[in-house]
JSON list of C-alpha atoms in Angstrom, two decimals:
[
{"chain": "Z", "resi": 1, "resn": "MET", "atom": "CA", "xyz": [130.02, 92.03, 138.37]},
{"chain": "Z", "resi": 2, "resn": "HIS", "atom": "CA", "xyz": [126.17, 92.42, 138.12]},
{"chain": "Z", "resi": 3, "resn": "SER", "atom": "CA", "xyz": [125.86, 96.13, 139.20]},
{"chain": "Z", "resi": 4, "resn": "GLN", "atom": "CA", "xyz": [129.34, 97.64, 139.45]},
{"chain": "Z", "resi": 5, "resn": "MET", "atom": "CA", "xyz": [131.13, 97.08, 136.08]},
{"chain": "Z", "resi": 6, "resn": "TYR", "atom": "CA", "xyz": [130.66, 99.06, 132.58]},
{"chain": "Z", "resi": 7, "resn": "THR", "atom": "CA", "xyz": [129.24, 96.51, 130.70]},
{"chain": "Z", "resi": 8, "resn": "GLN", "atom": "CA", "xyz": [127.17, 93.77, 133.34]},
{"chain": "Z", "resi": 9, "resn": "VAL", "atom": "CA", "xyz": [128.85, 90.07, 133.55]},
{"chain": "Z", "resi": 10, "resn": "ILE", "atom": "CA", "xyz": [126.69, 87.62, 133.81]},
{"chain": "Z", "resi": 11, "resn": "HIS", "atom": "CA", "xyz": [129.10, 84.06, 134.91]},
{"chain": "Z", "resi": 12, "resn": "GLY", "atom": "CA", "xyz": [126.57, 81.62, 134.36]},
{"chain": "Z", "resi": 13, "resn": "ASP", "atom": "CA", "xyz": [127.97, 78.50, 136.63]},
{"chain": "Z", "resi": 14, "resn": "ILE", "atom": "CA", "xyz": [127.93, 79.96, 140.57]},
{"chain": "Z", "resi": 15, "resn": "LYS", "atom": "CA", "xyz": [128.94, 76.92, 142.49]},
{"chain": "Z", "resi": 16, "resn": "PRO", "atom": "CA", "xyz": [131.11, 75.66, 145.23]},
{"chain": "Z", "resi": 17, "resn": "ALA", "atom": "CA", "xyz": [133.85, 74.37, 142.64]},
{"chain": "Z", "resi": 18, "resn": "ASN", "atom": "CA", "xyz": [134.33, 78.43, 141.44]},
{"chain": "Z", "resi": 19, "resn": "ILE", "atom": "CA", "xyz": [134.22, 79.78, 144.57]},
{"chain": "Z", "resi": 20, "resn": "LEU", "atom": "CA", "xyz": [138.04, 79.97, 145.68]},
{"chain": "Z", "resi": 21, "resn": "LEU", "atom": "CA", "xyz": [139.50, 81.24, 149.30]},
{"chain": "Z", "resi": 22, "resn": "ASP", "atom": "CA", "xyz": [142.53, 83.01, 149.55]},
{"chain": "Z", "resi": 23, "resn": "ASP", "atom": "CA", "xyz": [144.81, 82.61, 152.63]},
{"chain": "Z", "resi": 24, "resn": "ASN", "atom": "CA", "xyz": [142.74, 85.26, 154.50]},
{"chain": "Z", "resi": 25, "resn": "PHE", "atom": "CA", "xyz": [139.55, 83.70, 153.35]},
{"chain": "Z", "resi": 26, "resn": "ASN", "atom": "CA", "xyz": [138.46, 85.85, 151.62]},
{"chain": "Z", "resi": 27, "resn": "ALA", "atom": "CA", "xyz": [135.89, 84.39, 148.42]},
{"chain": "Z", "resi": 28, "resn": "LYS", "atom": "CA", "xyz": [137.13, 84.78, 144.77]},
{"chain": "Z", "resi": 29, "resn": "ILE", "atom": "CA", "xyz": [134.94, 83.93, 142.13]},
{"chain": "Z", "resi": 30, "resn": "SER", "atom": "CA", "xyz": [136.70, 81.57, 139.25]},
{"chain": "Z", "resi": 31, "resn": "ASP", "atom": "CA", "xyz": [136.20, 79.91, 135.22]},
{"chain": "Z", "resi": 32, "resn": "PHE", "atom": "CA", "xyz": [134.52, 82.43, 133.61]},
{"chain": "Z", "resi": 33, "resn": "GLY", "atom": "CA", "xyz": [134.77, 79.95, 130.93]},
{"chain": "Z", "resi": 34, "resn": "ILE", "atom": "CA", "xyz": [130.84, 79.96, 129.55]},
{"chain": "Z", "resi": 35, "resn": "SER", "atom": "CA", "xyz": [130.41, 84.06, 131.09]},
{"chain": "Z", "resi": 36, "resn": "ARG", "atom": "CA", "xyz": [128.04, 86.36, 128.78]},
{"chain": "Z", "resi": 37, "resn": "PHE", "atom": "CA", "xyz": [128.62, 90.52, 129.22]},
{"chain": "Z", "resi": 38, "resn": "VAL", "atom": "CA", "xyz": [124.98, 91.83, 129.04]},
{"chain": "Z", "resi": 39, "resn": "ASN", "atom": "CA", "xyz": [123.20, 95.59, 128.59]},
{"chain": "Z", "resi": 40, "resn": "THR", "atom": "CA", "xyz": [122.43, 95.86, 131.92]},
{"chain": "Z", "resi": 41, "resn": "ASP", "atom": "CA", "xyz": [118.56, 96.54, 129.75]},
{"chain": "Z", "resi": 42, "resn": "VAL", "atom": "CA", "xyz": [117.90, 93.81, 128.23]},
{"chain": "Z", "resi": 43, "resn": "THR", "atom": "CA", "xyz": [117.53, 90.52, 128.93]},
{"chain": "Z", "resi": 44, "resn": "LEU", "atom": "CA", "xyz": [119.09, 87.89, 127.22]},
{"chain": "Z", "resi": 45, "resn": "PHE", "atom": "CA", "xyz": [118.14, 84.97, 125.34]},
{"chain": "Z", "resi": 46, "resn": "THR", "atom": "CA", "xyz": [120.02, 82.13, 123.90]},
{"chain": "Z", "resi": 47, "resn": "GLU", "atom": "CA", "xyz": [120.00, 78.68, 122.52]},
{"chain": "Z", "resi": 48, "resn": "HIS", "atom": "CA", "xyz": [123.60, 77.30, 123.89]},
{"chain": "Z", "resi": 49, "resn": "VAL", "atom": "CA", "xyz": [122.02, 76.38, 127.66]},
{"chain": "Z", "resi": 50, "resn": "ILE", "atom": "CA", "xyz": [125.00, 75.71, 129.41]},
{"chain": "Z", "resi": 51, "resn": "GLY", "atom": "CA", "xyz": [125.18, 75.16, 132.61]},
{"chain": "Z", "resi": 52, "resn": "SER", "atom": "CA", "xyz": [126.21, 72.74, 135.85]},
{"chain": "Z", "resi": 53, "resn": "ILE", "atom": "CA", "xyz": [123.67, 70.33, 136.59]},
{"chain": "Z", "resi": 54, "resn": "GLY", "atom": "CA", "xyz": [122.01, 71.26, 140.08]},
{"chain": "Z", "resi": 55, "resn": "TYR", "atom": "CA", "xyz": [122.76, 74.43, 139.83]},
{"chain": "Z", "resi": 56, "resn": "MET", "atom": "CA", "xyz": [121.16, 75.57, 136.49]},
{"chain": "Z", "resi": 57, "resn": "ASP", "atom": "CA", "xyz": [118.46, 78.37, 136.94]},
{"chain": "Z", "resi": 58, "resn": "PRO", "atom": "CA", "xyz": [115.74, 76.24, 135.64]},
{"chain": "Z", "resi": 59, "resn": "LEU", "atom": "CA", "xyz": [113.92, 79.16, 134.09]},
{"chain": "Z", "resi": 60, "resn": "PHE", "atom": "CA", "xyz": [117.27, 79.69, 131.99]},
{"chain": "Z", "resi": 61, "resn": "ALA", "atom": "CA", "xyz": [117.65, 75.59, 131.14]},
{"chain": "Z", "resi": 62, "resn": "ARG", "atom": "CA", "xyz": [113.61, 75.65, 130.18]},
{"chain": "Z", "resi": 63, "resn": "ASN", "atom": "CA", "xyz": [113.38, 78.62, 128.16]},
{"chain": "Z", "resi": 64, "resn": "GLY", "atom": "CA", "xyz": [116.99, 79.98, 127.31]},
{"chain": "Z", "resi": 65, "resn": "ARG", "atom": "CA", "xyz": [116.47, 83.25, 129.59]},
{"chain": "Z", "resi": 66, "resn": "LEU", "atom": "CA", "xyz": [120.21, 84.71, 130.93]},
{"chain": "Z", "resi": 67, "resn": "THR", "atom": "CA", "xyz": [119.96, 87.51, 133.75]},
{"chain": "Z", "resi": 68, "resn": "SER", "atom": "CA", "xyz": [121.84, 88.20, 136.64]},
{"chain": "Z", "resi": 69, "resn": "LYS", "atom": "CA", "xyz": [119.04, 86.53, 138.84]},
{"chain": "Z", "resi": 70, "resn": "SER", "atom": "CA", "xyz": [119.80, 83.09, 137.20]},
{"chain": "Z", "resi": 71, "resn": "ASP", "atom": "CA", "xyz": [123.20, 83.62, 139.68]},
{"chain": "Z", "resi": 72, "resn": "VAL", "atom": "CA", "xyz": [121.51, 84.61, 142.49]},
{"chain": "Z", "resi": 73, "resn": "TYR", "atom": "CA", "xyz": [119.14, 81.33, 141.61]},
{"chain": "Z", "resi": 74, "resn": "SER", "atom": "CA", "xyz": [122.45, 79.19, 141.44]},
{"chain": "Z", "resi": 75, "resn": "PHE", "atom": "CA", "xyz": [124.06, 81.53, 144.35]},
{"chain": "Z", "resi": 76, "resn": "GLY", "atom": "CA", "xyz": [121.10, 80.61, 146.76]},
{"chain": "Z", "resi": 77, "resn": "ILE", "atom": "CA", "xyz": [121.90, 76.87, 145.87]},
{"chain": "Z", "resi": 78, "resn": "VAL", "atom": "CA", "xyz": [125.70, 77.57, 147.06]},
{"chain": "Z", "resi": 79, "resn": "LEU", "atom": "CA", "xyz": [123.86, 78.60, 150.35]},
{"chain": "Z", "resi": 80, "resn": "VAL", "atom": "CA", "xyz": [121.18, 75.57, 150.82]},
{"chain": "Z", "resi": 81, "resn": "GLU", "atom": "CA", "xyz": [124.86, 73.64, 151.01]},
{"chain": "Z", "resi": 82, "resn": "LEU", "atom": "CA", "xyz": [126.82, 75.54, 153.31]},
{"chain": "Z", "resi": 83, "resn": "ILE", "atom": "CA", "xyz": [123.81, 75.06, 155.64]},
{"chain": "Z", "resi": 84, "resn": "THR", "atom": "CA", "xyz": [122.80, 71.51, 154.97]},
{"chain": "Z", "resi": 85, "resn": "LYS", "atom": "CA", "xyz": [126.46, 70.31, 153.84]},
{"chain": "Z", "resi": 86, "resn": "LYS", "atom": "CA", "xyz": [124.58, 68.30, 151.61]},
{"chain": "Z", "resi": 87, "resn": "LYS", "atom": "CA", "xyz": [125.14, 68.57, 147.67]},
{"chain": "Z", "resi": 88, "resn": "ALA", "atom": "CA", "xyz": [122.75, 69.66, 145.75]},
{"chain": "Z", "resi": 89, "resn": "THR", "atom": "CA", "xyz": [123.55, 66.64, 142.58]},
{"chain": "Z", "resi": 90, "resn": "ILE", "atom": "CA", "xyz": [121.07, 64.23, 142.44]},
{"chain": "Z", "resi": 91, "resn": "ARG", "atom": "CA", "xyz": [122.13, 60.43, 142.63]},
{"chain": "Z", "resi": 92, "resn": "ASN", "atom": "CA", "xyz": [120.39, 57.02, 142.34]},
{"chain": "Z", "resi": 93, "resn": "GLY", "atom": "CA", "xyz": [117.11, 58.66, 141.55]},
{"chain": "Z", "resi": 94, "resn": "GLU", "atom": "CA", "xyz": [116.65, 59.89, 145.33]},
{"chain": "Z", "resi": 95, "resn": "MET", "atom": "CA", "xyz": [115.03, 63.82, 146.02]},
{"chain": "Z", "resi": 96, "resn": "GLY", "atom": "CA", "xyz": [117.77, 66.52, 145.58]},
{"chain": "Z", "resi": 97, "resn": "ILE", "atom": "CA", "xyz": [118.82, 68.61, 148.96]},
{"chain": "Z", "resi": 98, "resn": "VAL", "atom": "CA", "xyz": [117.45, 71.87, 147.19]},
{"chain": "Z", "resi": 99, "resn": "GLU", "atom": "CA", "xyz": [114.06, 70.51, 146.57]},
{"chain": "Z", "resi": 100, "resn": "CYS", "atom": "CA", "xyz": [114.15, 68.65, 150.19]},
{"chain": "Z", "resi": 101, "resn": "PHE", "atom": "CA", "xyz": [114.66, 72.41, 151.28]},
{"chain": "Z", "resi": 102, "resn": "THR", "atom": "CA", "xyz": [111.48, 73.87, 149.26]},
{"chain": "Z", "resi": 103, "resn": "GLN", "atom": "CA", "xyz": [109.50, 71.79, 151.10]},
{"chain": "Z", "resi": 104, "resn": "ALA", "atom": "CA", "xyz": [109.75, 72.45, 154.09]},
{"chain": "Z", "resi": 105, "resn": "LEU", "atom": "CA", "xyz": [110.34, 76.18, 153.84]},
{"chain": "Z", "resi": 106, "resn": "ALA", "atom": "CA", "xyz": [106.57, 75.61, 152.48]},
{"chain": "Z", "resi": 107, "resn": "ALA", "atom": "CA", "xyz": [105.89, 73.33, 156.03]},
{"chain": "Z", "resi": 108, "resn": "GLY", "atom": "CA", "xyz": [107.49, 75.36, 158.56]},
{"chain": "Z", "resi": 109, "resn": "LYS", "atom": "CA", "xyz": [110.59, 76.72, 159.98]},
{"chain": "Z", "resi": 110, "resn": "ARG", "atom": "CA", "xyz": [110.56, 73.49, 161.99]},
{"chain": "Z", "resi": 111, "resn": "LYS", "atom": "CA", "xyz": [111.02, 71.43, 158.74]},
{"chain": "Z", "resi": 112, "resn": "VAL", "atom": "CA", "xyz": [113.93, 73.41, 157.50]},
{"chain": "Z", "resi": 113, "resn": "ARG", "atom": "CA", "xyz": [115.72, 73.15, 161.00]},
{"chain": "Z", "resi": 114, "resn": "GLU", "atom": "CA", "xyz": [115.56, 69.42, 160.56]},
{"chain": "Z", "resi": 115, "resn": "LEU", "atom": "CA", "xyz": [117.68, 69.72, 157.21]},
{"chain": "Z", "resi": 116, "resn": "PHE", "atom": "CA", "xyz": [120.43, 72.05, 158.71]},
{"chain": "Z", "resi": 117, "resn": "ASP", "atom": "CA", "xyz": [124.08, 70.62, 159.58]},
{"chain": "Z", "resi": 118, "resn": "VAL", "atom": "CA", "xyz": [123.91, 69.38, 162.82]},
{"chain": "Z", "resi": 119, "resn": "GLU", "atom": "CA", "xyz": [128.07, 70.19, 163.10]},
{"chain": "Z", "resi": 120, "resn": "ILE", "atom": "CA", "xyz": [126.60, 73.97, 163.11]},
{"chain": "Z", "resi": 121, "resn": "SER", "atom": "CA", "xyz": [122.94, 73.65, 164.18]},
{"chain": "Z", "resi": 122, "resn": "SER", "atom": "CA", "xyz": [123.74, 74.20, 167.99]},
{"chain": "Z", "resi": 123, "resn": "GLN", "atom": "CA", "xyz": [121.03, 76.78, 169.70]},
{"chain": "Z", "resi": 124, "resn": "ASN", "atom": "CA", "xyz": [123.26, 80.11, 169.52]},
{"chain": "Z", "resi": 125, "resn": "ASN", "atom": "CA", "xyz": [123.61, 79.54, 165.81]},
{"chain": "Z", "resi": 126, "resn": "MET", "atom": "CA", "xyz": [120.21, 79.10, 164.96]},
{"chain": "Z", "resi": 127, "resn": "LYS", "atom": "CA", "xyz": [119.28, 82.60, 164.09]},
{"chain": "Z", "resi": 128, "resn": "VAL", "atom": "CA", "xyz": [121.74, 83.01, 162.09]},
{"chain": "Z", "resi": 129, "resn": "LEU", "atom": "CA", "xyz": [120.59, 79.96, 160.22]},
{"chain": "Z", "resi": 130, "resn": "GLU", "atom": "CA", "xyz": [117.51, 80.66, 159.77]},
{"chain": "Z", "resi": 131, "resn": "GLY", "atom": "CA", "xyz": [118.56, 83.96, 158.24]},
{"chain": "Z", "resi": 132, "resn": "VAL", "atom": "CA", "xyz": [120.33, 82.25, 155.37]},
{"chain": "Z", "resi": 133, "resn": "ALA", "atom": "CA", "xyz": [117.64, 79.56, 155.31]},
{"chain": "Z", "resi": 134, "resn": "LYS", "atom": "CA", "xyz": [114.88, 82.47, 154.52]},
{"chain": "Z", "resi": 135, "resn": "LEU", "atom": "CA", "xyz": [117.52, 84.35, 151.85]},
{"chain": "Z", "resi": 136, "resn": "ALA", "atom": "CA", "xyz": [117.86, 81.48, 149.90]},
{"chain": "Z", "resi": 137, "resn": "GLY", "atom": "CA", "xyz": [114.25, 80.22, 149.94]},
{"chain": "Z", "resi": 138, "resn": "GLN", "atom": "CA", "xyz": [114.14, 83.80, 148.19]},
{"chain": "Z", "resi": 139, "resn": "CYS", "atom": "CA", "xyz": [117.26, 83.39, 145.56]},
{"chain": "Z", "resi": 140, "resn": "LEU", "atom": "CA", "xyz": [115.72, 80.41, 144.48]},
{"chain": "Z", "resi": 141, "resn": "LYS", "atom": "CA", "xyz": [112.03, 81.56, 143.45]},
{"chain": "Z", "resi": 142, "resn": "MET", "atom": "CA", "xyz": [110.93, 80.32, 140.54]},
{"chain": "Z", "resi": 143, "resn": "GLU", "atom": "CA", "xyz": [109.37, 83.92, 139.78]},
{"chain": "Z", "resi": 144, "resn": "MET", "atom": "CA", "xyz": [112.27, 85.75, 138.82]},
{"chain": "Z", "resi": 145, "resn": "ASP", "atom": "CA", "xyz": [111.81, 89.36, 139.37]},
{"chain": "Z", "resi": 146, "resn": "ARG", "atom": "CA", "xyz": [110.77, 88.10, 143.25]},
{"chain": "Z", "resi": 147, "resn": "ARG", "atom": "CA", "xyz": [114.47, 86.86, 143.64]},
{"chain": "Z", "resi": 148, "resn": "PRO", "atom": "CA", "xyz": [116.80, 89.48, 145.13]},
{"chain": "Z", "resi": 149, "resn": "GLU", "atom": "CA", "xyz": [119.89, 91.28, 143.37]},
{"chain": "Z", "resi": 150, "resn": "MET", "atom": "CA", "xyz": [123.35, 89.56, 143.97]},
{"chain": "Z", "resi": 151, "resn": "LYS", "atom": "CA", "xyz": [124.28, 92.72, 146.23]},
{"chain": "Z", "resi": 152, "resn": "ASP", "atom": "CA", "xyz": [121.33, 93.06, 148.18]},
{"chain": "Z", "resi": 153, "resn": "VAL", "atom": "CA", "xyz": [122.18, 89.40, 149.33]},
{"chain": "Z", "resi": 154, "resn": "ALA", "atom": "CA", "xyz": [125.58, 90.25, 149.93]},
{"chain": "Z", "resi": 155, "resn": "GLU", "atom": "CA", "xyz": [124.78, 93.00, 152.39]},
{"chain": "Z", "resi": 156, "resn": "ARG", "atom": "CA", "xyz": [121.57, 90.86, 154.13]},
{"chain": "Z", "resi": 157, "resn": "LEU", "atom": "CA", "xyz": [124.85, 88.02, 154.71]},
{"chain": "Z", "resi": 158, "resn": "TRP", "atom": "CA", "xyz": [127.54, 90.76, 155.73]},
{"chain": "Z", "resi": 159, "resn": "ALA", "atom": "CA", "xyz": [124.39, 91.24, 158.43]},
{"chain": "Z", "resi": 160, "resn": "LEU", "atom": "CA", "xyz": [124.43, 88.17, 159.51]},
{"chain": "Z", "resi": 161, "resn": "ARG", "atom": "CA", "xyz": [127.96, 87.31, 159.33]},
{"chain": "Z", "resi": 162, "resn": "LYS", "atom": "CA", "xyz": [127.98, 91.02, 162.11]},
{"chain": "Z", "resi": 163, "resn": "THR", "atom": "CA", "xyz": [125.27, 88.70, 164.38]},
{"chain": "Z", "resi": 164, "resn": "GLN", "atom": "CA", "xyz": [127.22, 85.73, 164.83]},
{"chain": "Z", "resi": 165, "resn": "VAL", "atom": "CA", "xyz": [130.44, 87.88, 165.48]},
{"chain": "Z", "resi": 166, "resn": "GLN", "atom": "CA", "xyz": [128.65, 89.69, 167.71]},
{"chain": "Z", "resi": 167, "resn": "GLY", "atom": "CA", "xyz": [126.67, 87.14, 169.53]},
{"chain": "Z", "resi": 168, "resn": "LYS", "atom": "CA", "xyz": [130.33, 85.13, 170.04]},
{"chain": "Z", "resi": 169, "resn": "GLN", "atom": "CA", "xyz": [128.35, 82.40, 168.41]},
{"chain": "Z", "resi": 170, "resn": "GLY", "atom": "CA", "xyz": [130.06, 78.37, 167.31]},
{"chain": "Z", "resi": 171, "resn": "PRO", "atom": "CA", "xyz": [130.79, 76.74, 165.92]},
{"chain": "Z", "resi": 172, "resn": "THR", "atom": "CA", "xyz": [130.39, 78.92, 163.52]},
{"chain": "Z", "resi": 173, "resn": "ILE", "atom": "CA", "xyz": [129.26, 79.01, 159.72]},
{"chain": "Z", "resi": 174, "resn": "PHE", "atom": "CA", "xyz": [131.55, 81.42, 158.95]},
{"chain": "Z", "resi": 175, "resn": "PRO", "atom": "CA", "xyz": [134.75, 80.23, 159.91]},
{"chain": "Z", "resi": 176, "resn": "TRP", "atom": "CA", "xyz": [136.44, 83.27, 159.04]},
{"chain": "Z", "resi": 177, "resn": "GLY", "atom": "CA", "xyz": [134.97, 85.00, 161.56]},
{"chain": "Z", "resi": 178, "resn": "TRP", "atom": "CA", "xyz": [137.42, 88.33, 161.32]},
{"chain": "Z", "resi": 179, "resn": "ARG", "atom": "CA", "xyz": [139.85, 87.21, 161.68]},
{"chain": "Z", "resi": 180, "resn": "ASN", "atom": "CA", "xyz": [143.07, 89.06, 159.98]},
{"chain": "Z", "resi": 181, "resn": "LYS", "atom": "CA", "xyz": [140.55, 92.10, 159.70]},
{"chain": "Z", "resi": 182, "resn": "PRO", "atom": "CA", "xyz": [141.05, 95.76, 161.14]},
{"chain": "Z", "resi": 183, "resn": "ALA", "atom": "CA", "xyz": [138.84, 96.27, 164.74]},
{"chain": "Z", "resi": 184, "resn": "ALA", "atom": "CA", "xyz": [137.10, 99.01, 163.20]},
{"chain": "Z", "resi": 185, "resn": "GLN", "atom": "CA", "xyz": [135.85, 96.84, 160.26]},
{"chain": "Z", "resi": 186, "resn": "ASN", "atom": "CA", "xyz": [133.75, 95.14, 162.93]},
{"chain": "Z", "resi": 187, "resn": "SER", "atom": "CA", "xyz": [131.17, 97.60, 163.45]},
{"chain": "Z", "resi": 188, "resn": "TRP", "atom": "CA", "xyz": [129.70, 97.02, 160.27]},
{"chain": "Z", "resi": 189, "resn": "GLN", "atom": "CA", "xyz": [126.75, 99.17, 158.78]},
{"chain": "Z", "resi": 190, "resn": "SER", "atom": "CA", "xyz": [125.64, 99.47, 155.66]},
{"chain": "Z", "resi": 191, "resn": "SER", "atom": "CA", "xyz": [126.99, 103.61, 155.00]},
{"chain": "Z", "resi": 192, "resn": "ASP", "atom": "CA", "xyz": [130.28, 101.97, 155.79]},
{"chain": "Z", "resi": 193, "resn": "ILE", "atom": "CA", "xyz": [130.59, 99.76, 152.15]},
{"chain": "Z", "resi": 194, "resn": "HIS", "atom": "CA", "xyz": [132.57, 101.80, 149.14]},
{"chain": "Z", "resi": 195, "resn": "VAL", "atom": "CA", "xyz": [131.46, 100.73, 146.11]},
{"chain": "Z", "resi": 196, "resn": "PRO", "atom": "CA", "xyz": [134.06, 102.00, 143.48]},
{"chain": "Z", "resi": 197, "resn": "GLN", "atom": "CA", "xyz": [132.14, 103.32, 140.70]},
{"chain": "Z", "resi": 198, "resn": "SER", "atom": "CA", "xyz": [134.98, 101.81, 138.27]},
{"chain": "Z", "resi": 199, "resn": "LEU", "atom": "CA", "xyz": [137.40, 99.56, 139.05]},
{"chain": "Z", "resi": 200, "resn": "PRO", "atom": "CA", "xyz": [141.29, 100.61, 138.89]},
{"chain": "Z", "resi": 201, "resn": "SER", "atom": "CA", "xyz": [143.03, 99.83, 135.42]},
{"chain": "Z", "resi": 202, "resn": "ASN", "atom": "CA", "xyz": [146.05, 97.79, 137.88]},
{"chain": "Z", "resi": 203, "resn": "LEU", "atom": "CA", "xyz": [143.61, 94.89, 139.38]},
{"chain": "Z", "resi": 204, "resn": "CYS", "atom": "CA", "xyz": [144.25, 92.16, 136.93]},
{"chain": "Z", "resi": 205, "resn": "ARG", "atom": "CA", "xyz": [147.59, 92.13, 135.18]},
{"chain": "Z", "resi": 206, "resn": "HIS", "atom": "CA", "xyz": [146.64, 91.87, 130.78]},
{"chain": "Z", "resi": 207, "resn": "PHE", "atom": "CA", "xyz": [148.17, 89.92, 128.63]},
{"chain": "Z", "resi": 208, "resn": "SER", "atom": "CA", "xyz": [148.21, 90.31, 124.68]},
{"chain": "Z", "resi": 209, "resn": "LEU", "atom": "CA", "xyz": [147.69, 87.24, 122.60]},
{"chain": "Z", "resi": 210, "resn": "ARG", "atom": "CA", "xyz": [151.62, 87.83, 121.35]},
{"chain": "Z", "resi": 211, "resn": "GLU", "atom": "CA", "xyz": [152.77, 87.43, 125.13]},
{"chain": "Z", "resi": 212, "resn": "MET", "atom": "CA", "xyz": [150.25, 83.73, 125.55]},
{"chain": "Z", "resi": 213, "resn": "LYS", "atom": "CA", "xyz": [151.26, 82.49, 122.82]},
{"chain": "Z", "resi": 214, "resn": "SER", "atom": "CA", "xyz": [155.49, 83.30, 123.24]},
{"chain": "Z", "resi": 215, "resn": "GLU", "atom": "CA", "xyz": [154.89, 82.20, 126.79]},
{"chain": "Z", "resi": 216, "resn": "THR", "atom": "CA", "xyz": [153.31, 78.98, 125.77]},
{"chain": "Z", "resi": 217, "resn": "ARG", "atom": "CA", "xyz": [154.83, 78.60, 123.01]},
{"chain": "Z", "resi": 218, "resn": "ASN", "atom": "CA", "xyz": [151.84, 78.62, 120.78]},
{"chain": "Z", "resi": 219, "resn": "PHE", "atom": "CA", "xyz": [149.61, 76.79, 122.90]},
{"chain": "Z", "resi": 220, "resn": "ASP", "atom": "CA", "xyz": [151.87, 73.45, 122.91]},
{"chain": "Z", "resi": 221, "resn": "GLU", "atom": "CA", "xyz": [150.12, 70.68, 124.46]},
{"chain": "Z", "resi": 222, "resn": "SER", "atom": "CA", "xyz": [152.96, 70.23, 126.87]},
{"chain": "Z", "resi": 223, "resn": "HIS", "atom": "CA", "xyz": [151.67, 73.55, 128.55]},
{"chain": "Z", "resi": 224, "resn": "LEU", "atom": "CA", "xyz": [147.71, 71.42, 128.70]},
{"chain": "Z", "resi": 225, "resn": "THR", "atom": "CA", "xyz": [146.00, 71.53, 132.09]},
{"chain": "Z", "resi": 226, "resn": "GLY", "atom": "CA", "xyz": [142.87, 70.85, 131.44]},
{"chain": "Z", "resi": 227, "resn": "VAL", "atom": "CA", "xyz": [139.65, 70.48, 128.75]},
{"chain": "Z", "resi": 228, "resn": "GLY", "atom": "CA", "xyz": [136.47, 71.72, 129.17]},
{"chain": "Z", "resi": 229, "resn": "GLY", "atom": "CA", "xyz": [133.51, 71.29, 126.41]},
{"chain": "Z", "resi": 230, "resn": "SER", "atom": "CA", "xyz": [134.63, 75.05, 125.25]},
{"chain": "Z", "resi": 231, "resn": "CYS", "atom": "CA", "xyz": [138.19, 75.55, 125.70]},
{"chain": "Z", "resi": 232, "resn": "LYS", "atom": "CA", "xyz": [141.43, 74.96, 126.64]},
{"chain": "Z", "resi": 233, "resn": "VAL", "atom": "CA", "xyz": [142.74, 75.52, 129.30]},
{"chain": "Z", "resi": 234, "resn": "TYR", "atom": "CA", "xyz": [146.81, 75.64, 129.56]},
{"chain": "Z", "resi": 235, "resn": "TYR", "atom": "CA", "xyz": [149.06, 76.69, 132.56]},
{"chain": "Z", "resi": 236, "resn": "GLU", "atom": "CA", "xyz": [152.31, 78.13, 132.46]},
{"chain": "Z", "resi": 237, "resn": "MET", "atom": "CA", "xyz": [154.95, 79.83, 135.55]},
{"chain": "Z", "resi": 238, "resn": "ILE", "atom": "CA", "xyz": [156.20, 83.47, 133.97]},
{"chain": "Z", "resi": 239, "resn": "ASP", "atom": "CA", "xyz": [158.55, 86.06, 136.28]},
{"chain": "Z", "resi": 240, "resn": "GLY", "atom": "CA", "xyz": [161.00, 83.43, 136.95]},
{"chain": "Z", "resi": 241, "resn": "GLY", "atom": "CA", "xyz": [158.99, 80.96, 138.03]},
{"chain": "Z", "resi": 242, "resn": "ALA", "atom": "CA", "xyz": [156.92, 84.16, 140.29]},
{"chain": "Z", "resi": 243, "resn": "THR", "atom": "CA", "xyz": [153.72, 83.75, 139.06]},
{"chain": "Z", "resi": 244, "resn": "LYS", "atom": "CA", "xyz": [151.47, 81.35, 137.56]},
{"chain": "Z", "resi": 245, "resn": "VAL", "atom": "CA", "xyz": [149.03, 82.11, 134.68]},
{"chain": "Z", "resi": 246, "resn": "ALA", "atom": "CA", "xyz": [146.80, 79.85, 133.50]},
{"chain": "Z", "resi": 247, "resn": "ILE", "atom": "CA", "xyz": [145.69, 79.97, 130.50]},
{"chain": "Z", "resi": 248, "resn": "LYS", "atom": "CA", "xyz": [141.66, 79.08, 129.53]},
{"chain": "Z", "resi": 249, "resn": "ARG", "atom": "CA", "xyz": [141.83, 78.92, 125.41]},
{"chain": "Z", "resi": 250, "resn": "SER", "atom": "CA", "xyz": [137.97, 79.13, 123.94]},
{"chain": "Z", "resi": 251, "resn": "ARG", "atom": "CA", "xyz": [137.54, 76.07, 120.90]},
{"chain": "Z", "resi": 252, "resn": "VAL", "atom": "CA", "xyz": [136.02, 78.66, 119.22]},
{"chain": "Z", "resi": 253, "resn": "GLU", "atom": "CA", "xyz": [138.81, 80.53, 118.69]},
{"chain": "Z", "resi": 254, "resn": "GLN", "atom": "CA", "xyz": [141.07, 77.44, 117.97]}
]
């Protein structure tokens, strides 16, 4: 999305609610309602700062500067939630988990360990948890240039997952493990990863505006399933009920 597309896509709203899992626990990013297409050598500045409280990059909120590193920051918060089992949102004036986490990082490894979810913080898991914590801390750096690229984040998570599987550790922070994966994939190395230079044309099914209007009876309210700040979502069954389709329509288009 950041580096393997002809035009860079910045999601702009990375959070747990927008990370879905399929039947094999493969992660899928959803809700591109506020995403941006950006030339890779240009930084985007915008006056329309939109995102989710608790997950938005503070640099984007402060000056409207949006880059792929804004998504990296948000994903760092997701990692913090994963290892602490605490929500990022702040309630009743309490200190948020992100602030607690960054203070613990500054105080040292022992303080960070105190924040780990007790259900997964066994001694066998500690190396992996500390690795995820270190990675999250780098994603949350306020100096944008010091944050890793998302592809580097993914590679390091794969390496940590390999460490956990080889050590037969548990309870696990990667509950999907290697289930339903061919045995050959267990010997992961960075050289084994094949990243296509372009996406296959049949990866996603494309619908014309005419088809979408036809299926929803010109966006009839009876098909409306959700309303957001900048869009409406319509739901329909097509292909004789075999395929479920959600159509997001920007309010600007209406």
